[in-house]
Coordinates of C-alpha atoms and ligand atoms in Angstrom, one line a residue:
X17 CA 0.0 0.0 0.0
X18 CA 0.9 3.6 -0.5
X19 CA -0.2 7.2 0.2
X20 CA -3.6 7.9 -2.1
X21 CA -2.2 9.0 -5.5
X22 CA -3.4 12.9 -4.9
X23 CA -1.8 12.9 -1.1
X24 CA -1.2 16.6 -0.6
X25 CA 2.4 16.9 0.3
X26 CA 3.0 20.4 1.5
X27 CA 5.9 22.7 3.5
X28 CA 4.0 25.1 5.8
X29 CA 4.6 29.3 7.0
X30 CA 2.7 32.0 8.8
X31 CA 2.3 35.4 8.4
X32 CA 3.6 36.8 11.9
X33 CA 6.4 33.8 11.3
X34 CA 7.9 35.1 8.3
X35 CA 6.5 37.7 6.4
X36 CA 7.6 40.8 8.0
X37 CA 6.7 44.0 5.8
X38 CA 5.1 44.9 9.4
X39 CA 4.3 48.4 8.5
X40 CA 4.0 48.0 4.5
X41 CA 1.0 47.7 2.5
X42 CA -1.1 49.2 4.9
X43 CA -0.8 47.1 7.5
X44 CA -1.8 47.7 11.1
X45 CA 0.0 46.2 13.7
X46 CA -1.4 42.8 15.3
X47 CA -0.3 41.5 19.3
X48 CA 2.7 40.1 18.1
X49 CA 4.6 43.1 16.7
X50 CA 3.3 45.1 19.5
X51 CA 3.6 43.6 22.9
X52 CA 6.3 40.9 22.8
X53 CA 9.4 43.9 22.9
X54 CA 11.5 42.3 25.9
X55 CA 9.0 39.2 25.9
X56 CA 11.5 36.6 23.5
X57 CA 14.0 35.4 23.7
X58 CA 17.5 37.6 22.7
X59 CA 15.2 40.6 22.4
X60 CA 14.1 39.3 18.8
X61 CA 11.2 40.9 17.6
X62 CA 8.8 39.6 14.0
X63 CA 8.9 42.9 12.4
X64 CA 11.0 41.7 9.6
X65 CA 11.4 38.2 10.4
X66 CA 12.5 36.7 6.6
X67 CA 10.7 39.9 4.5
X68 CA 8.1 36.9 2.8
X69 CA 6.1 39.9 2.1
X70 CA 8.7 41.0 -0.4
X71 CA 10.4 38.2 -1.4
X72 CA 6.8 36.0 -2.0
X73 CA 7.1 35.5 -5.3
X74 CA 11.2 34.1 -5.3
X75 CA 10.6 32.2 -2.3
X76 CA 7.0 30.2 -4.0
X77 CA 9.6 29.5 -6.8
X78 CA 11.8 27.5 -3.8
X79 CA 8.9 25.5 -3.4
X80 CA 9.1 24.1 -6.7
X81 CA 12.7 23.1 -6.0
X82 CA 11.2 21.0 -2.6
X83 CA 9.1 19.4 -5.1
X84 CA 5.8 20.0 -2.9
X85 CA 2.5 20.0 -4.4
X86 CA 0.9 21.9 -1.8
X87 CA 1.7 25.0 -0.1
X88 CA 0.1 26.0 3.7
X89 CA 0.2 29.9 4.3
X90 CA -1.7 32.2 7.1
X91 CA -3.4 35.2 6.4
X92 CA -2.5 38.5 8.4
X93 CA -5.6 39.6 9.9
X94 CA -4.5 43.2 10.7
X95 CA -3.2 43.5 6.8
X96 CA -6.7 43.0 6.5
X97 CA -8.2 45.0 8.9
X98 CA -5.4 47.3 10.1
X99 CA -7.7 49.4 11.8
X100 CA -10.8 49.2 13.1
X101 CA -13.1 46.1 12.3
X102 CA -14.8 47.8 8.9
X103 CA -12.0 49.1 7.1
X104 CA -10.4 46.8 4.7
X105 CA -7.1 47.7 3.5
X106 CA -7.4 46.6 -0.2
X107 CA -3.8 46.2 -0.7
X108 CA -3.7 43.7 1.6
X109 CA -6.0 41.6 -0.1
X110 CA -4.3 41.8 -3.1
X111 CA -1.5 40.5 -1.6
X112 CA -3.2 37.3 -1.4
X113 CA -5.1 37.6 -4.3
X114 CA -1.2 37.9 -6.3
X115 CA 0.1 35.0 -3.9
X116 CA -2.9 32.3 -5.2
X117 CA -2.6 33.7 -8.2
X118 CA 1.1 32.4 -8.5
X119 CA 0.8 29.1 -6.4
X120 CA -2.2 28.7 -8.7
X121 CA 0.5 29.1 -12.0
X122 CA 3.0 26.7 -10.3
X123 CA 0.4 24.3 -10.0
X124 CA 0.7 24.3 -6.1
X125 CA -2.2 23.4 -4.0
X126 CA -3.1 26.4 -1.6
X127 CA -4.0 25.2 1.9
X128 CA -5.3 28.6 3.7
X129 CA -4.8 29.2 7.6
X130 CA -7.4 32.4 8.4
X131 CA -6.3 32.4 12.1
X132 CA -2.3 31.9 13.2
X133 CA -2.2 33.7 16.2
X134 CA -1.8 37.2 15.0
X135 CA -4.8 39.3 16.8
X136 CA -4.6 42.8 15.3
X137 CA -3.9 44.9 18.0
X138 CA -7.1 47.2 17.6
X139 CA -9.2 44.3 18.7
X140 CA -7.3 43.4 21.8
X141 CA -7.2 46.9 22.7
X142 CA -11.4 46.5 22.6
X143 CA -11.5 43.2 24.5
X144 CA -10.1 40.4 21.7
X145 CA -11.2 36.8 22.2
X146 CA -13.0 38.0 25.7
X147 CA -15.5 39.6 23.5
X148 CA -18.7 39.2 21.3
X149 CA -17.3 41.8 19.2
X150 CA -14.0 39.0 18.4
X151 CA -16.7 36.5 17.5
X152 CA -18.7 38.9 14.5
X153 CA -16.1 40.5 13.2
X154 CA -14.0 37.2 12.3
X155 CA -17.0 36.3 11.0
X156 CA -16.9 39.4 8.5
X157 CA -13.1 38.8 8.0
X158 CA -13.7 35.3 6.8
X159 CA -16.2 36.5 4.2
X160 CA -14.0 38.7 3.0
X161 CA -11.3 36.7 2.6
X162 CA -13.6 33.9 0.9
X163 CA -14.5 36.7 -1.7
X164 CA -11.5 37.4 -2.7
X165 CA -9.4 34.1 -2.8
X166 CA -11.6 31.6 -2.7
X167 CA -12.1 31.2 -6.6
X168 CA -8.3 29.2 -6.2
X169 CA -8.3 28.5 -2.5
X170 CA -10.0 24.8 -1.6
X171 CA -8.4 24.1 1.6
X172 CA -9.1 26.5 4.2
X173 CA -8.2 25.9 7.8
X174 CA -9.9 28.1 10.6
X175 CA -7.6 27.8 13.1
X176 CA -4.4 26.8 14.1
X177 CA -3.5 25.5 17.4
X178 CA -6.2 27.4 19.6
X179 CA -4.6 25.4 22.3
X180 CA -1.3 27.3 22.3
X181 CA -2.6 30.7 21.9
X182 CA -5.1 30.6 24.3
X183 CA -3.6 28.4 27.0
X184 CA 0.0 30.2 26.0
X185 CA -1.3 34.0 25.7
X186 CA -4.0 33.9 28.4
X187 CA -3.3 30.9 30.9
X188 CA 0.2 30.9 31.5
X189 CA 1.3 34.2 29.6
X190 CA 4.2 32.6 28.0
X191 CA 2.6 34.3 24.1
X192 CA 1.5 37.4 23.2
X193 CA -0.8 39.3 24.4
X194 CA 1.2 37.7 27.8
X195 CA -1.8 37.7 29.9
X196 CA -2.2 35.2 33.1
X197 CA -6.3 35.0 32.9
X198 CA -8.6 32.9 35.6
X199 CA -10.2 29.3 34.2
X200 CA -13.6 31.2 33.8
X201 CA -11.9 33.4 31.7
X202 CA -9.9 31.2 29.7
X203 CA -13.7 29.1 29.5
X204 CA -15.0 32.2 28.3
X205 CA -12.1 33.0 25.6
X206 CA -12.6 29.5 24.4
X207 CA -15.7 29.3 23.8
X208 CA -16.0 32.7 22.1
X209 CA -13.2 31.4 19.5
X210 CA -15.1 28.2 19.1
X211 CA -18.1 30.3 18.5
X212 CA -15.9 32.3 15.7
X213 CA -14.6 29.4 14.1
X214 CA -18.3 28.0 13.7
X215 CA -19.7 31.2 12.2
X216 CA -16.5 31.2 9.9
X217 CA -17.1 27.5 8.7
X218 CA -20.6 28.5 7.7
X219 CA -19.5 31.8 5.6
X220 CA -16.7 29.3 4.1
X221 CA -19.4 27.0 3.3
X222 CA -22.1 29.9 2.1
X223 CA -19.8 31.7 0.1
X224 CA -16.6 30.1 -1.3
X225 CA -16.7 30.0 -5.2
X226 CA -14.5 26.5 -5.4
X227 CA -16.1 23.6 -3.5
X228 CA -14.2 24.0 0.2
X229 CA -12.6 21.3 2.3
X230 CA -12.8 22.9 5.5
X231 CA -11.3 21.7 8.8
X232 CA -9.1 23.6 11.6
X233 CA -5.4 22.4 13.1
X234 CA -5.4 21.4 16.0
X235 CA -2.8 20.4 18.7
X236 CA -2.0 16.5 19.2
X237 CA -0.8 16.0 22.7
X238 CA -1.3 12.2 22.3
X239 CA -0.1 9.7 25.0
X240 CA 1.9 6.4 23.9
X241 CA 0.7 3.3 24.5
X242 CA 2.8 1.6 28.1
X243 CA 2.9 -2.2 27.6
X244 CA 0.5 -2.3 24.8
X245 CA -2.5 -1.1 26.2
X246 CA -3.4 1.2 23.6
X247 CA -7.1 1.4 25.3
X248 CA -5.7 3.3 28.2
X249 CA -3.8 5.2 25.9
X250 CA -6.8 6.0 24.1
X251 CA -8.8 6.7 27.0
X252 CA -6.0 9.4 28.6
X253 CA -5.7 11.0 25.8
X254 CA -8.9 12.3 25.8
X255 CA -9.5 13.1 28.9
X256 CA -9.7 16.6 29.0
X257 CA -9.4 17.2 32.7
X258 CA -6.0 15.4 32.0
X259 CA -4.3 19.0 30.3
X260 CA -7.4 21.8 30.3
X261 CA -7.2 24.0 27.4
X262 CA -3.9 22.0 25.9
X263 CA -6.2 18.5 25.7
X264 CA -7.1 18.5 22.0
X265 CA -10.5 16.8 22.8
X266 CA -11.4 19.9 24.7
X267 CA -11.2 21.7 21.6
X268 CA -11.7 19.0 19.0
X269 CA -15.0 17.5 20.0
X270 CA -17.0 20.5 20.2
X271 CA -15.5 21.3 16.8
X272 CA -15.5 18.2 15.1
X273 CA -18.4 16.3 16.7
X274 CA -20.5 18.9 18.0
X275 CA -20.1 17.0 21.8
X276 CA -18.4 18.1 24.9
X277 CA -15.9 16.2 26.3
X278 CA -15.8 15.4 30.1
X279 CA -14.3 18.6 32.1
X280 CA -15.8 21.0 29.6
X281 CA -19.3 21.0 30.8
X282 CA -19.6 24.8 30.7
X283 CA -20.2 24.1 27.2
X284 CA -24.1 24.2 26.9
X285 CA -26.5 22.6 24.0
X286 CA -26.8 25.7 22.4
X287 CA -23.2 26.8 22.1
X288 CA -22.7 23.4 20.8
X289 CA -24.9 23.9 17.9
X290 CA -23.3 26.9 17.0
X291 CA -20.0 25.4 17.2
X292 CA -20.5 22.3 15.5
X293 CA -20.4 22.6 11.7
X294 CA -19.7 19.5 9.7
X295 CA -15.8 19.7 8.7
X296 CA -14.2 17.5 5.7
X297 CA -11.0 16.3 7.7
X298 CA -9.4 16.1 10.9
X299 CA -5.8 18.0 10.7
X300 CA -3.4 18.3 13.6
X301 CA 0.0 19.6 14.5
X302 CA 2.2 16.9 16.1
X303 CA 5.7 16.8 16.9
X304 CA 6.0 14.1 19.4
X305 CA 4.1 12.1 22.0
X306 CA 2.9 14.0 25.1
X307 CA 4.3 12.8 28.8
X308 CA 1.8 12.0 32.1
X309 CA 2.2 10.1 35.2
X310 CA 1.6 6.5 34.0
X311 CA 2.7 7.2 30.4
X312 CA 6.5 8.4 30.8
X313 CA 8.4 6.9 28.0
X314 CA 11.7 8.5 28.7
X315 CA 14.5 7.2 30.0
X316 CA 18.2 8.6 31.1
X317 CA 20.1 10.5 27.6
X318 CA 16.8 10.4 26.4
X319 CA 17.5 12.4 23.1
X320 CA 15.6 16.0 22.6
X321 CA 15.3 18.4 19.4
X322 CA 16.8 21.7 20.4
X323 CA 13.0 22.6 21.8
X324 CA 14.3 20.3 24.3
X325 CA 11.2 18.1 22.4
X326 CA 11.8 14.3 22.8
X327 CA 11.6 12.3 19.7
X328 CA 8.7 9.6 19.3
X329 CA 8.3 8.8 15.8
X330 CA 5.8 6.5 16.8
X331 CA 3.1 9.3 17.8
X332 CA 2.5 9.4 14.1
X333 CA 1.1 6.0 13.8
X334 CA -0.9 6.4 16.9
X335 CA -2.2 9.8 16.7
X336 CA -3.7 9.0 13.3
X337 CA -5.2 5.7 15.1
X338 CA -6.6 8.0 18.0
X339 CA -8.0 10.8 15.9
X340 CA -9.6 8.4 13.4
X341 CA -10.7 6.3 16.0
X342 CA -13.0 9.2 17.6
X343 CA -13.5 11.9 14.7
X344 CA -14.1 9.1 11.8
X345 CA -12.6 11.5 9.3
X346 CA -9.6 11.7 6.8
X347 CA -6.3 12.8 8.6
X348 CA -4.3 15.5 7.7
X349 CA -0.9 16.3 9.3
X350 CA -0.6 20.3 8.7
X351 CA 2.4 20.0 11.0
X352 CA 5.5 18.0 12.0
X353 CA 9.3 18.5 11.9
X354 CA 12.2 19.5 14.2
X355 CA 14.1 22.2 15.9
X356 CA 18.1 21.5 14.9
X357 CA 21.4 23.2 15.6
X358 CA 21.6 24.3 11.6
X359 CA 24.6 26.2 10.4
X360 CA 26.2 26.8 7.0
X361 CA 29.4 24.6 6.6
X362 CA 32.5 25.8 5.0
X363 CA 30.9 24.2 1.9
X364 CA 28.3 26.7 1.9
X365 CA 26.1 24.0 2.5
X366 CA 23.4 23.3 5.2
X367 CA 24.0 19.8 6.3
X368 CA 21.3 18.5 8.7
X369 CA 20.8 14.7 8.7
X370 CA 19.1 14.3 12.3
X371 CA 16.0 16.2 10.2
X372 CA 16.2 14.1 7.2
X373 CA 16.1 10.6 10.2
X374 CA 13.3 12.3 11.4
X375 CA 10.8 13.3 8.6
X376 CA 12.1 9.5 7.2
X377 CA 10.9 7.8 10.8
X378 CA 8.0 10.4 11.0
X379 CA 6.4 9.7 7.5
X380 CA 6.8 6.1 7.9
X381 CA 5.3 6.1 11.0
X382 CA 2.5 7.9 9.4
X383 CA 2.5 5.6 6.3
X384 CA 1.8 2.7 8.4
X385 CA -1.5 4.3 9.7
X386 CA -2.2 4.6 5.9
X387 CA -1.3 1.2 4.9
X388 CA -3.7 0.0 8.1
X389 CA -6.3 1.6 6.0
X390 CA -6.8 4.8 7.7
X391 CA -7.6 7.4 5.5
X392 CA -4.3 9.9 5.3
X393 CA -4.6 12.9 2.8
X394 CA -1.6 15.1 3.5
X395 CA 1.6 15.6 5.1
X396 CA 2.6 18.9 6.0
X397 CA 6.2 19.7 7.1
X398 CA 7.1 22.3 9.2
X399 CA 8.3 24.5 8.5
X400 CA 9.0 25.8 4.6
X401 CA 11.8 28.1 5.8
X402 CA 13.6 29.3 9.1
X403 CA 11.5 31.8 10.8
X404 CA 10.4 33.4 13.8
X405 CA 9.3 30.9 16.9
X406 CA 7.2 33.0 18.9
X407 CA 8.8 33.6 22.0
X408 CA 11.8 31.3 21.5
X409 CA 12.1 34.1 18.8
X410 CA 14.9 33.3 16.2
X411 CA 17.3 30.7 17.8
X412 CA 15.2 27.7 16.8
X413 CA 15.0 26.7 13.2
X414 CA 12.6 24.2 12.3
X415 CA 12.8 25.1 8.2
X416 CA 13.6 22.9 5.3
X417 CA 15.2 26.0 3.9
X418 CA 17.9 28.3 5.8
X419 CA 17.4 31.9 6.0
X420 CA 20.8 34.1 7.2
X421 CA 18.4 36.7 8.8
X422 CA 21.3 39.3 8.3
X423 CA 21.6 38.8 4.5
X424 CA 17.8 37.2 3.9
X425 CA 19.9 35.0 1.8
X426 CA 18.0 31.1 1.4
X427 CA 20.0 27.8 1.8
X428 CA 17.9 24.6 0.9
X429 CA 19.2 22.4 3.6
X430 CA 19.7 18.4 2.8
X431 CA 17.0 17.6 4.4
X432 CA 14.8 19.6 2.1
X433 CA 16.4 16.9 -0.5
X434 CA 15.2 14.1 1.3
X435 CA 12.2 15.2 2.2
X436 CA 11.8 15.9 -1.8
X437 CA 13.0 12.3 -2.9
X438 CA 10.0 10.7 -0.7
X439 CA 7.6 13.1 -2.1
X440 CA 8.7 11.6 -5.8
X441 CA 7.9 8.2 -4.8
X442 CA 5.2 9.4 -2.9
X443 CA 6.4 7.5 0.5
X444 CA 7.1 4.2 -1.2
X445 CA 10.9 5.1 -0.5
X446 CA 10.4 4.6 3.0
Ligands
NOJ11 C1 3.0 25.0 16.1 C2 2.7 26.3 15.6 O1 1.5 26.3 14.8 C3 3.8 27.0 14.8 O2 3.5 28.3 14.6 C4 5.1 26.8 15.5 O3 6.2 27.4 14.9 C5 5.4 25.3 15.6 N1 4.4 24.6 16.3 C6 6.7 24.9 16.3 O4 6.7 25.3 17.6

């Protein structure tokens, strides 16, 4: 068995990550470019971060050299709505409109992220995701963002990780907009962004001029199976009193089964109407398995990425299991890949082979989901190029292309090579 014949094999960005441009085109300024001065790591801020925004079109011709067919990319709200939340900056949208445009040419698939953690600032300054007003207006964002891309956009993705940037920016205060909010609050936040992403799955749905596939990434803090029992491992997984906020049940089975998991009873019937709209594949971030008392793989030199992120190649095979298992529908990675010490060798080269082991163990891992008859459609790798991680700033690299922030100059690293000779055989190298 193999990946299906049109698996969607993609490099993933987003906007606050790499695009820079921060005050160009019209653009307001969003949480991130605000508030994190002092906040990351080395004093790096995303202002610039590798100047995507005008270097789009020579870096979409890189992704011809990886060989992908598909391409994942987040919009930035507040070059949408730099201001106030009627106000569209037009230039903005043409932005995207000129970026589909090209993928479109190079015969890349577009898969569109509307919400990677990049609140315009305006709207925290009026409440953010506390607020009603949150809720409508990404709503109106969504529809105008559907207008305008959707006649080559087919893969649209709500949003990404709202474990991270709600647990991260409002329960612990570790991400912008660094606030350390009560579990009412943080209740309140969520259910206000769930609320968001149903209205926005509707206006997908009402007014997207290609047929969508719709569906939102989540977080995959899985557990491992101890001595086989991969019933308890099932079981723990989803227990959302396990992790709060961070348990991707508490997020996913609202989202993709309309039902509240156990712990999230503030939910009521009628939110979860609202919340619930069907959604045409299950996609999730996951870099490796999660740890809890009873399911502690780890043992003494245990080995780490440079996120200090142990390596479990085997979360691949079980995640899909899991997420099948209780969502029924088609999996789609829309992240996975490592943090490494990368440096350019006196060759002028960018040698990494600890990535190359790992997207080789990863997508095999993955492929043997898929040969177990579990619907896989995609595999996305991230990230496309070095960029800007959050608060660990720009220390960790994760890209399949090396940026030297000082020159913006853009090394293909090996691994970018490897990853490109399993995407020719579409896995069947593995
Ligand atoms: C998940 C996030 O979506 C992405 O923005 C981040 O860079 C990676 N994980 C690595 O931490």
């Amino acid at each position: 068995m193999s990946f299906q014949k049109d698996f969607l094999w993609c490099v993933g960005g987003a906007a606050a990550q790499q695009d820079g441009g921060y005050l160009d085109g019209g653009k307001g300024l969003n949480i991130w470019d605000a508030l994190s001065d002092g906040r990351v790591k080395n004093g790096d801020v995303c202002h610039v971060a590798c100047d995507h925004f005008h270097r789009w079109k020579e870096d979409l011709r890189l992704l011809k050299e990886l060989g992908v067919n598909s391409y994942r990319f987040s919009i930035s709200l507040a070059r949408i709505y730099p201001e106030d939340e009627f106000t569209v900056n037009e230039e903005g949208v043409k932005f995207y409109m000129d970026l589909v445009a090209e993928l479109d040419r190079l015969g890349i698939e577009p898969i569109c992220t509307l919400y990677h953690w990049d609140l315009p600032l305006w709207l925290h300054e009026r409440g953010g995701w506390k607020t009603s007003l949150a809720v409508e207006w990404f709503e109106r964002f969504t529809k105008t963002i559907v207008d305008a891309i959707s006649d080559k956009v087919k893969y649209w993705l709500t949003f990404n990780e709202p474990q991270i940037f709600v647990g991260h920016g409002y329960q612990i205060g570790e991400h912008a907009p660094f606030e350390k909010l009560s579990q009412k609050e943080i209740q309140n936040i969520s259910r206000n962004v769930m609320l968001a992403h149903g209205k926005a799955v509707r206006n997908i749905h009402k007014y997207a001029k290609l047929p969508p596939k719709v569906g939102f990434a989540s977080t995959c803090d899985m557990l491992l199976p101890v001595d086989g029992d991969e019933e308890k491992a099932y079981l723990a997984t989803f227990d959302s009193t396990r992790n709060g906020v961070y348990t991707p049940s508490w997020w996913c089975d609202p989202m993709l089964s309309g039902k509240a998991p156990n712990g999230c009873e503030w939910l009521s019937e009628e939110d979860l109407k609202e919340i619930y709209e069907p959604l045409d594949f299950c996609a999730y971030n996951i870099y490796r398995a999660d740890v809890a008392e009873g399911f502690d793989y780890r043992y003494t030199g245990n080995p780490f990425t440079t996120m200090e992120w142990t390596i479990t190649p085997e979360c691949m095979y079980y995640s899909a299991k899991f997420m099948y298992r209780r969502y029924g529908l088609p999996i789609m990675i829309t992240e996975n890949g490592m943090a490494n010490t990368d440096f350019v060798y006196e060759d002028g080269k960018v040698h990494d082979p600890q990535r190359s082991e790992y997207l080789r163990t990863h997508i095999k891992n993955l492929k043997r989901a898929a040969d177990e008859g579990i619907p896989v459609i995609g595999y996305s790798c991230w990230s496309f190029m070095d960029n800007f991680e959050w608060a660990e700033g720009y220390g960790k690299r994760f890209g399949l292309v090396y940026v030297d922030y000082r020159t913006q100059k853009r090394i293909i690293k090996d691994s970018a090579y490897t990853f490109r000779d399993i995407i020719k055989t579409n896995g069947d190298n593995l």
